[in-house]
Tab-separated table of C-alpha atoms and ligand atoms in Angstrom:
chain	number	residue	atom	x	y	z
A	14	MET	CA	-22.856	-15.857	-0.082
A	15	ASP	CA	-24.028	-14.216	-3.315
A	16	ALA	CA	-23.390	-15.930	-6.608
A	17	PRO	CA	-19.812	-15.316	-7.629
A	18	VAL	CA	-19.260	-12.567	-10.171
A	19	SER	CA	-16.681	-13.084	-12.885
A	20	TRP	CA	-13.511	-11.019	-12.704
A	21	GLN	CA	-14.422	-9.515	-16.078
A	22	GLU	CA	-17.661	-8.132	-14.605
A	23	PHE	CA	-15.804	-6.781	-11.604
A	24	ALA	CA	-13.134	-5.224	-13.767
A	25	ALA	CA	-15.789	-3.689	-16.005
A	26	SER	CA	-17.502	-2.039	-13.061
A	27	ALA	CA	-14.141	-0.766	-11.832
A	28	ALA	CA	-13.520	0.624	-15.292
A	29	ARG	CA	-16.884	2.394	-15.438
A	30	GLN	CA	-15.939	4.139	-12.250
A	31	ALA	CA	-12.419	4.858	-13.433
A	32	SER	CA	-13.392	6.277	-16.818
A	33	ASN	CA	-15.211	9.141	-15.118
A	34	LEU	CA	-12.002	10.428	-13.649
A	35	HIS	CA	-9.109	12.385	-15.004
A	36	PHE	CA	-5.982	10.680	-13.917
A	37	SER	CA	-3.721	13.281	-12.504
A	38	SER	CA	-2.032	12.237	-9.338
A	39	VAL	CA	-3.457	13.044	-5.937
A	40	ALA	CA	-0.280	14.975	-5.213
A	41	ALA	CA	-0.843	17.254	-8.215
A	42	LYS	CA	-4.449	17.846	-7.180
A	43	MET	CA	-3.323	18.631	-3.643
A	44	ARG	CA	-0.835	21.178	-4.935
A	45	GLY	CA	-3.616	22.780	-6.997
A	46	VAL	CA	-5.898	23.064	-3.980
A	47	HIS	CA	-3.008	24.360	-1.867
A	48	GLU	CA	-2.244	27.083	-4.435
A	49	ARG	CA	-5.845	28.259	-4.365
A	50	ILE	CA	-5.869	28.254	-0.566
A	51	HIS	CA	-2.619	30.171	-0.618
A	52	GLU	CA	-4.149	33.012	-2.617
A	53	ARG	CA	-6.636	33.623	0.167
A	54	HIS	CA	-4.589	32.485	3.167
A	55	PRO	CA	-0.860	32.945	2.527
A	56	LEU	CA	0.055	31.730	6.028
A	57	ILE	CA	-1.030	28.151	5.292
A	58	GLU	CA	2.322	26.694	4.305
A	59	ARG	CA	1.674	23.001	4.447
A	60	LEU	CA	-1.126	20.617	3.570
A	61	ALA	CA	-0.773	16.918	4.278
A	62	VAL	CA	-2.942	13.815	4.314
A	63	ALA	CA	-2.288	10.736	6.443
A	64	LEU	CA	-4.256	7.531	5.836
A	65	TYR	CA	-5.593	5.142	8.456
A	66	ASP	CA	-5.377	1.357	8.074
A	67	PRO	CA	-8.273	-0.035	10.125
A	68	ASP	CA	-6.886	-3.590	10.055
A	69	LEU	CA	-3.588	-2.724	11.698
A	70	LYS	CA	-4.918	0.425	13.419
A	71	ARG	CA	-1.957	2.357	12.027
A	72	LEU	CA	-1.636	5.774	10.486
A	73	ARG	CA	0.724	6.541	7.602
A	74	THR	CA	1.767	9.575	5.563
A	75	PHE	CA	0.143	9.629	2.125
A	76	VAL	CA	0.512	12.909	0.306
A	77	ASP	CA	1.533	16.467	1.078
A	78	SER	CA	2.079	19.897	-0.402
A	79	THR	CA	4.762	21.903	1.378
A	80	ASP	CA	5.868	25.463	0.506
A	81	SER	CA	9.398	25.163	1.804
A	82	GLY	CA	11.442	22.889	3.982
A	83	THR	CA	11.317	19.131	3.920
A	84	SER	CA	8.350	16.783	3.664
A	85	LEU	CA	7.509	14.115	6.177
A	86	ARG	CA	7.483	10.945	4.103
A	87	ALA	CA	7.265	7.212	4.609
A	88	TYR	CA	6.305	7.609	8.255
A	89	GLU	CA	3.778	5.464	10.075
A	90	CYS	CA	2.764	4.654	13.622
A	91	PRO	CA	-0.077	3.089	15.601
A	92	LEU	CA	-2.934	5.579	16.005
A	93	ALA	CA	-3.060	4.690	19.706
A	94	ASP	CA	0.451	6.162	20.074
A	95	VAL	CA	-0.884	9.625	19.207
A	96	PRO	CA	-3.668	10.235	21.747
A	97	SER	CA	-4.434	13.719	20.409
A	98	LEU	CA	-5.289	12.316	16.950
A	99	LEU	CA	-7.190	9.427	18.478
A	100	ALA	CA	-9.352	11.984	20.299
A	101	ILE	CA	-10.029	13.847	17.036
A	102	ALA	CA	-10.995	10.575	15.339
A	103	GLN	CA	-13.367	9.710	18.173
A	104	SER	CA	-15.036	13.099	18.227
A	105	GLY	CA	-15.107	13.407	14.413
A	106	LYS	CA	-14.405	17.129	14.886
A	107	ALA	CA	-11.625	19.354	13.566
A	108	ARG	CA	-9.091	20.757	16.039
A	109	VAL	CA	-7.199	24.050	15.988
A	110	LEU	CA	-3.914	24.504	17.831
A	111	ASN	CA	-2.928	28.178	17.886
A	112	ASP	CA	0.431	27.672	19.539
A	113	LEU	CA	1.953	24.300	18.778
A	114	SER	CA	4.993	24.672	20.989
A	115	ALA	CA	2.798	25.295	24.032
A	116	ALA	CA	-0.065	22.960	23.144
A	117	ILE	CA	1.576	19.711	22.193
A	118	SER	CA	3.926	17.593	24.131
A	119	PRO	CA	6.250	16.171	21.516
A	120	ASP	CA	4.678	12.746	22.035
A	121	SER	CA	5.444	11.401	18.579
A	122	PRO	CA	8.079	11.817	15.871
A	123	HIS	CA	5.342	13.645	13.924
A	124	SER	CA	4.950	16.333	16.614
A	125	ARG	CA	8.706	16.642	17.058
A	126	TRP	CA	9.129	16.961	13.310
A	127	LEU	CA	6.520	19.756	13.105
A	128	LEU	CA	8.240	21.771	15.832
A	129	HIS	CA	11.658	21.147	14.333
A	130	GLU	CA	10.441	22.408	10.940
A	131	GLY	CA	9.251	25.581	12.623
A	132	TYR	CA	5.488	25.061	12.424
A	133	ARG	CA	3.657	26.983	15.105
A	134	SER	CA	-0.073	26.510	14.531
A	135	SER	CA	-2.250	23.890	12.901
A	136	LEU	CA	-5.711	22.749	11.918
A	137	THR	CA	-6.362	18.992	11.922
A	138	VAL	CA	-9.441	17.592	10.184
A	139	PRO	CA	-10.539	13.932	10.333
A	140	ILE	CA	-11.473	12.443	6.938
A	141	MET	CA	-14.458	10.157	7.406
A	142	ARG	CA	-16.409	7.956	5.014
A	143	ASN	CA	-19.593	6.255	6.193
A	144	GLU	CA	-18.577	7.067	9.757
A	145	GLN	CA	-15.313	5.192	9.289
A	146	LEU	CA	-12.019	7.004	9.774
A	147	LEU	CA	-10.162	7.198	6.464
A	148	GLY	CA	-7.363	9.486	7.595
A	149	PHE	CA	-6.468	13.015	8.636
A	150	LEU	CA	-5.904	16.265	6.818
A	151	PHE	CA	-3.364	18.654	8.305
A	152	PHE	CA	-3.061	22.386	7.602
A	153	ASP	CA	0.099	23.854	9.136
A	154	SER	CA	1.542	27.333	9.452
A	155	ARG	CA	4.850	28.702	10.727
A	156	THR	CA	2.963	31.623	12.245
A	157	ARG	CA	1.156	31.457	15.566
A	158	ASP	CA	-2.601	32.013	15.554
A	159	ALA	CA	-2.923	31.482	11.804
A	160	PHE	CA	-6.341	29.869	12.207
A	161	PRO	CA	-8.997	32.364	13.331
A	162	ASP	CA	-12.605	31.203	12.982
A	163	ASP	CA	-13.229	32.695	9.530
A	164	VAL	CA	-10.090	31.042	8.126
A	165	VAL	CA	-11.072	27.713	9.701
A	166	ALA	CA	-14.545	27.921	8.168
A	167	ASP	CA	-13.023	28.506	4.735
A	168	LEU	CA	-10.412	25.761	5.141
A	169	LEU	CA	-13.030	23.249	6.233
A	170	LEU	CA	-14.705	23.738	2.847
A	171	SER	CA	-11.382	23.054	1.097
A	172	GLY	CA	-10.865	20.170	3.481
A	173	HIS	CA	-14.096	18.654	2.280
A	174	LEU	CA	-12.868	18.886	-1.307
A	175	ILE	CA	-9.534	17.272	-0.441
A	176	GLY	CA	-11.333	14.523	1.437
A	177	MET	CA	-13.354	13.851	-1.719
A	178	ILE	CA	-10.249	13.823	-3.919
A	179	VAL	CA	-8.542	11.320	-1.650
A	180	THR	CA	-11.641	9.164	-1.228
A	181	GLN	CA	-12.322	9.125	-4.953
A	182	GLU	CA	-8.759	8.293	-5.886
A	183	LEU	CA	-8.623	5.502	-3.333
A	184	ALA	CA	-12.017	4.195	-4.389
A	185	THR	CA	-10.922	4.009	-8.026
A	186	VAL	CA	-7.690	2.197	-7.387
A	187	GLN	CA	-9.283	0.006	-4.745
A	188	MET	CA	-12.118	-0.963	-7.082
A	189	LEU	CA	-9.677	-1.837	-9.818
A	190	VAL	CA	-7.569	-3.779	-7.385
A	191	GLY	CA	-10.694	-5.310	-5.852
A	192	GLY	CA	-11.773	-6.703	-9.205
A	193	LEU	CA	-8.364	-8.059	-10.038
A	194	ARG	CA	-7.892	-9.340	-6.553
A	195	LEU	CA	-11.117	-11.274	-6.669
A	196	ALA	CA	-9.852	-12.972	-9.810
A	197	SER	CA	-6.595	-13.597	-8.044
A	198	GLN	CA	-8.392	-15.114	-5.078
A	199	PHE	CA	-10.304	-17.496	-7.340
A	200	ALA	CA	-6.929	-18.681	-8.535
A	201	HIS	CA	-5.520	-18.840	-5.039
A	202	VAL	CA	-8.536	-20.720	-3.711
A	203	ARG	CA	-7.962	-23.366	-6.365
A	204	ASP	CA	-4.296	-23.235	-5.501
A	205	LEU	CA	-5.061	-23.866	-1.823
A	206	GLU	CA	-3.460	-20.524	-1.155
A	207	THR	CA	-5.763	-18.085	0.497
A	208	GLY	CA	-6.702	-14.481	0.829
A	209	ALA	CA	-4.664	-14.413	4.031
A	210	HIS	CA	-1.509	-15.026	1.968
A	211	LEU	CA	-2.363	-11.963	-0.133
A	212	ASP	CA	-3.166	-9.895	2.963
A	213	ARG	CA	0.159	-10.778	4.550
A	214	MET	CA	2.449	-10.534	1.569
A	215	ALA	CA	0.980	-7.196	0.446
A	216	ARG	CA	1.651	-5.797	3.911
A	217	TYR	CA	5.155	-7.239	4.070
A	218	ALA	CA	5.756	-5.561	0.708
A	219	ARG	CA	4.548	-2.247	2.103
A	220	VAL	CA	6.834	-2.536	5.131
A	221	ILE	CA	9.794	-3.207	2.821
A	222	ALA	CA	8.941	-0.310	0.483
A	223	ARG	CA	8.620	2.051	3.437
A	224	GLU	CA	12.006	0.996	4.817
A	225	LEU	CA	13.641	1.462	1.400
A	226	ALA	CA	11.981	4.839	0.832
A	227	PRO	CA	14.681	7.173	2.183
A	228	ALA	CA	17.582	5.485	0.357
A	229	HIS	CA	15.678	4.934	-2.896
A	230	GLY	CA	13.709	8.187	-2.913
A	231	LEU	CA	10.336	6.413	-2.949
A	232	SER	CA	7.185	8.521	-2.580
A	233	ASP	CA	4.220	7.620	-0.399
A	234	ASP	CA	2.246	7.053	-3.611
A	235	TYR	CA	4.819	4.464	-4.635
A	236	ILE	CA	4.580	2.702	-1.270
A	237	GLU	CA	0.774	2.689	-1.438
A	238	ASN	CA	0.821	1.255	-4.947
A	239	VAL	CA	3.279	-1.472	-3.987
A	240	PHE	CA	0.774	-2.438	-1.308
A	241	LEU	CA	-2.249	-2.347	-3.608
A	242	PHE	CA	-0.665	-4.089	-6.573
A	243	ALA	CA	1.394	-6.688	-4.662
A	244	ALA	CA	-1.689	-8.822	-4.057
A	245	LEU	CA	-2.152	-9.129	-7.823
A	246	HIS	CA	1.196	-10.774	-8.559
A	247	ASP	CA	-0.388	-14.143	-9.409
A	248	ILE	CA	-3.507	-13.049	-11.326
A	249	GLY	CA	-2.298	-15.179	-14.236
A	250	LYS	CA	-2.782	-18.362	-12.192
A	251	ILE	CA	-6.446	-18.180	-13.080
A	252	GLY	CA	-5.387	-19.500	-16.494
A	253	VAL	CA	-3.479	-22.515	-15.156
A	254	PRO	CA	-5.426	-25.818	-15.452
A	255	ASP	CA	-6.679	-27.415	-12.218
A	256	SER	CA	-4.778	-30.620	-12.953
A	257	ILE	CA	-1.535	-28.696	-12.513
A	258	LEU	CA	-2.577	-26.015	-10.045
A	259	LEU	CA	-4.099	-28.559	-7.645
A	260	LYS	CA	-1.555	-31.330	-8.083
A	261	PRO	CA	-0.219	-32.406	-4.703
A	262	GLY	CA	3.534	-32.753	-4.599
A	263	ARG	CA	6.154	-31.625	-7.073
A	264	LEU	CA	5.450	-30.878	-10.718
A	265	ASP	CA	7.353	-32.593	-13.522
A	266	ASP	CA	9.251	-30.463	-16.056
A	267	ALA	CA	6.405	-30.187	-18.548
A	268	GLU	CA	3.931	-29.287	-15.814
A	269	ARG	CA	6.318	-26.718	-14.399
A	270	ASP	CA	6.561	-25.072	-17.808
A	271	VAL	CA	2.769	-24.747	-17.917
A	272	MET	CA	2.717	-23.368	-14.372
A	273	ARG	CA	5.327	-20.778	-15.328
A	274	GLU	CA	2.994	-19.575	-18.050
A	275	HIS	CA	1.019	-17.850	-15.278
A	276	VAL	CA	3.409	-14.918	-15.566
A	277	ALA	CA	2.764	-14.360	-19.277
A	278	MET	CA	-0.976	-14.855	-18.765
A	279	GLY	CA	-0.952	-12.382	-15.879
A	280	VAL	CA	0.824	-9.804	-18.026
A	281	GLN	CA	-1.802	-10.294	-20.752
A	282	MET	CA	-4.607	-9.807	-18.227
A	283	ALA	CA	-2.991	-6.676	-16.848
A	284	GLU	CA	-2.342	-5.271	-20.338
A	285	ARG	CA	-5.879	-5.960	-21.460
A	286	LEU	CA	-7.331	-4.183	-18.455
A	287	ILE	CA	-4.993	-1.237	-18.852
A	288	ASN	CA	-5.847	-0.890	-22.566
A	289	ASP	CA	-9.536	-1.754	-22.587
A	290	PHE	CA	-10.311	0.483	-19.674
A	291	SER	CA	-8.017	3.400	-20.524
A	292	LEU	CA	-5.996	3.031	-17.366
A	293	ALA	CA	-2.727	3.888	-19.077
A	294	GLY	CA	-2.852	7.396	-17.600
A	295	LEU	CA	-3.209	6.149	-14.039
A	296	GLU	CA	-0.041	7.153	-12.313
A	297	ASN	CA	2.184	4.215	-11.402
A	298	ILE	CA	0.105	1.692	-13.386
A	299	GLY	CA	3.445	0.495	-14.798
A	300	MET	CA	4.155	-0.880	-11.336
A	301	LEU	CA	1.306	-3.369	-11.758
A	302	ARG	CA	2.801	-4.547	-15.044
A	303	ASN	CA	6.276	-4.858	-13.471
A	304	ILE	CA	5.069	-6.759	-10.415
A	305	VAL	CA	3.093	-9.262	-12.489
A	306	SER	CA	5.834	-9.755	-15.074
A	307	ALA	CA	8.932	-9.883	-12.880
A	308	HIS	CA	8.005	-11.347	-9.470
A	309	HIS	CA	9.770	-14.649	-10.307
A	310	GLU	CA	12.973	-13.036	-11.585
A	311	ARG	CA	15.995	-13.522	-9.292
A	312	MET	CA	19.036	-11.316	-8.676
A	313	ASP	CA	21.517	-13.836	-10.159
A	314	GLY	CA	19.482	-14.202	-13.343
A	315	SER	CA	18.192	-17.674	-12.420
A	316	GLY	CA	14.533	-16.644	-12.359
A	317	TYR	CA	11.877	-16.601	-15.070
A	318	PRO	CA	10.445	-15.757	-17.553
A	319	ASN	CA	13.217	-13.489	-18.861
A	320	GLY	CA	16.221	-14.340	-16.694
A	321	LEU	CA	16.578	-10.679	-15.717
A	322	ALA	CA	19.382	-9.998	-13.234
A	323	GLY	CA	20.165	-7.367	-10.605
A	324	GLU	CA	18.780	-3.904	-11.140
A	325	ALA	CA	17.290	-4.897	-14.496
A	326	ILE	CA	14.504	-6.301	-12.313
A	327	PRO	CA	12.163	-3.404	-11.453
A	328	LEU	CA	12.446	-2.421	-7.783
A	329	GLU	CA	8.757	-3.088	-7.099
A	330	ALA	CA	9.192	-6.658	-8.379
A	331	ARG	CA	12.252	-7.142	-6.144
A	332	ILE	CA	10.165	-5.925	-3.182
A	333	VAL	CA	7.215	-8.184	-3.998
A	334	ALA	CA	9.437	-11.220	-4.646
A	335	THR	CA	10.919	-10.895	-1.152
A	336	ALA	CA	7.500	-10.537	0.484
A	337	ASP	CA	6.035	-13.429	-1.540
A	338	VAL	CA	8.922	-15.833	-0.903
A	339	PHE	CA	8.956	-15.028	2.798
A	340	ASP	CA	5.253	-15.775	3.142
A	341	ALA	CA	5.616	-18.974	1.117
A	342	LEU	CA	8.356	-20.107	3.517
A	343	ALA	CA	6.402	-19.273	6.648
A	344	CYS	CA	3.172	-20.944	5.539
A	345	ALA	CA	1.940	-24.342	4.481
A	346	ARG	CA	1.554	-25.084	0.763
A	347	SER	CA	0.271	-28.150	-1.082
A	348	TYR	CA	3.856	-29.406	-1.372
A	349	LYS	CA	5.260	-28.398	2.031
A	350	THR	CA	4.387	-27.774	5.649
A	351	ALA	CA	4.847	-24.373	7.282
A	352	TRP	CA	8.276	-23.444	8.591
A	353	THR	CA	8.706	-21.773	11.936
A	354	LEU	CA	9.152	-18.014	11.712
A	355	ASP	CA	12.737	-18.422	12.948
A	356	ASN	CA	13.551	-20.803	10.101
A	357	ALA	CA	11.761	-18.618	7.567
A	358	PHE	CA	13.790	-15.563	8.681
A	359	ASP	CA	17.015	-17.619	8.504
A	360	GLU	CA	16.257	-18.865	5.012
A	361	ILE	CA	15.213	-15.475	3.630
A	362	SER	CA	18.398	-14.006	5.032
A	363	ARG	CA	20.425	-16.704	3.190
A	364	MET	CA	18.614	-15.831	-0.037
A	365	GLY	CA	19.518	-12.133	0.221
A	366	GLY	CA	22.087	-11.169	-2.409
A	367	ALA	CA	22.153	-14.087	-4.849
A	368	LYS	CA	18.418	-14.676	-5.161
A	369	LEU	CA	16.650	-11.745	-3.567
A	370	TYR	CA	17.674	-8.094	-3.429
A	371	ALA	CA	19.815	-7.664	-0.292
A	372	PRO	CA	18.228	-4.350	0.855
A	373	THR	CA	14.668	-5.732	0.639
A	374	VAL	CA	15.720	-8.743	2.716
A	375	ALA	CA	17.507	-6.487	5.205
A	376	ALA	CA	14.348	-4.340	5.475
A	377	LEU	CA	12.239	-7.395	6.306
A	378	LEU	CA	14.739	-8.536	8.939
A	379	ASP	CA	14.987	-5.048	10.430
A	380	CYS	CA	11.221	-4.939	10.889
A	381	ARG	CA	10.887	-8.401	12.348
A	382	GLU	CA	8.513	-7.328	15.110
A	383	GLU	CA	6.140	-5.646	12.665
A	384	VAL	CA	6.346	-8.609	10.275
A	385	GLU	CA	5.441	-10.997	13.086
A	386	GLU	CA	2.498	-8.804	14.034
A	387	ILE	CA	1.194	-8.984	10.439
A	388	TYR	CA	1.784	-12.741	10.411
A	389	ARG	CA	-0.287	-13.172	13.577
A	390	ARG	CA	-3.012	-10.739	12.540
A	391	PHE	CA	-3.735	-12.306	9.128
A	392	GLN	CA	-4.173	-16.022	9.610
A	393	ASP	CA	-6.419	-18.282	7.532
A	394	ASP	CA	-9.754	-18.912	9.213
A	395	THR	CA	-9.978	-22.409	7.796
A	396	ARG	CA	-6.756	-24.242	7.291
A	397	THR	CA	-7.284	-27.187	4.981
A	398	HIS	CA	-3.881	-28.667	5.616
B	418	FE2	FE1	3.774	-16.224	-9.277
B	419	FE2	FE1	2.059	-15.643	-3.918
């Protein structure tokens, strides 16, 4: 392994990258591109991007620009369940369907949704980076045969631009998160927690956010940011002394007070990064602040550091708290052995309401199969205890 790089160096390189960008949201940029396309090709009524998660081999909605009708939001499925998209990914080539109702069997909720919304033809373009599938770009029209060759050629140019916008935006946020996450992992390594904990809890948080999306009006951007920022909840632990962080067994009162300082230290780290590196304009950056500052607050006001209660706790912190506590229950820590998944589900369900937000707990329970899949997929390679 290379010599470790300090989190400050990582954050600085993330910032150099970030400072070159103007932070308007991907959605706003997509709308801009869509408007320009519209001037030339008025039949193109919808533009949408879905992202691919190579770890879980799943596809999820990310951003869209739709002229009229509803948007497909907070939807995800295994790529293998949509053979037509799998084929596009494998060939790396765009596909035109001139008559959707004749060409596709409604093999997925996505296809059924398109037909239901009245779309009749489409162009699907894979978004690749370094030969890896990053996602798909969809152009849809309510008119049949809206994609003759000259239109396709023009749209593929726009598609390239959109692919760059998405890649660049993801790269920026991922670099920022990568730097912070590395710092967080240093802390977790000392803490005998591992990267696998962060992998799991961030994905549990995304599952919960997705389930809450319809009732809470959460955008795909929000869900994606919950996922990216969740892993940073404990960045402040890097400031906790080894003697406390590594102490086997329970902490005494004074030690617990020092441990609890990790929240305030995490907030300081997040603030410093946001200010020093001009990240204040990054959409949803407030979510990072909220997750770091409020992930130990509890619904009945018994949490710390501010004793916030109920909806005074930001929703993203309620989501992350549920994901974090669940993973802590299901896994071994320096002071406890791992519980069985059954016991962890029972306990988290008891905590719903008084301690944790009832809908986030219900979401986790509703998606038990998916949660178990994440649990199995992201296990520590080397368990020390
Ligand atoms: Fe924490
Ligand atoms: Fe944690």
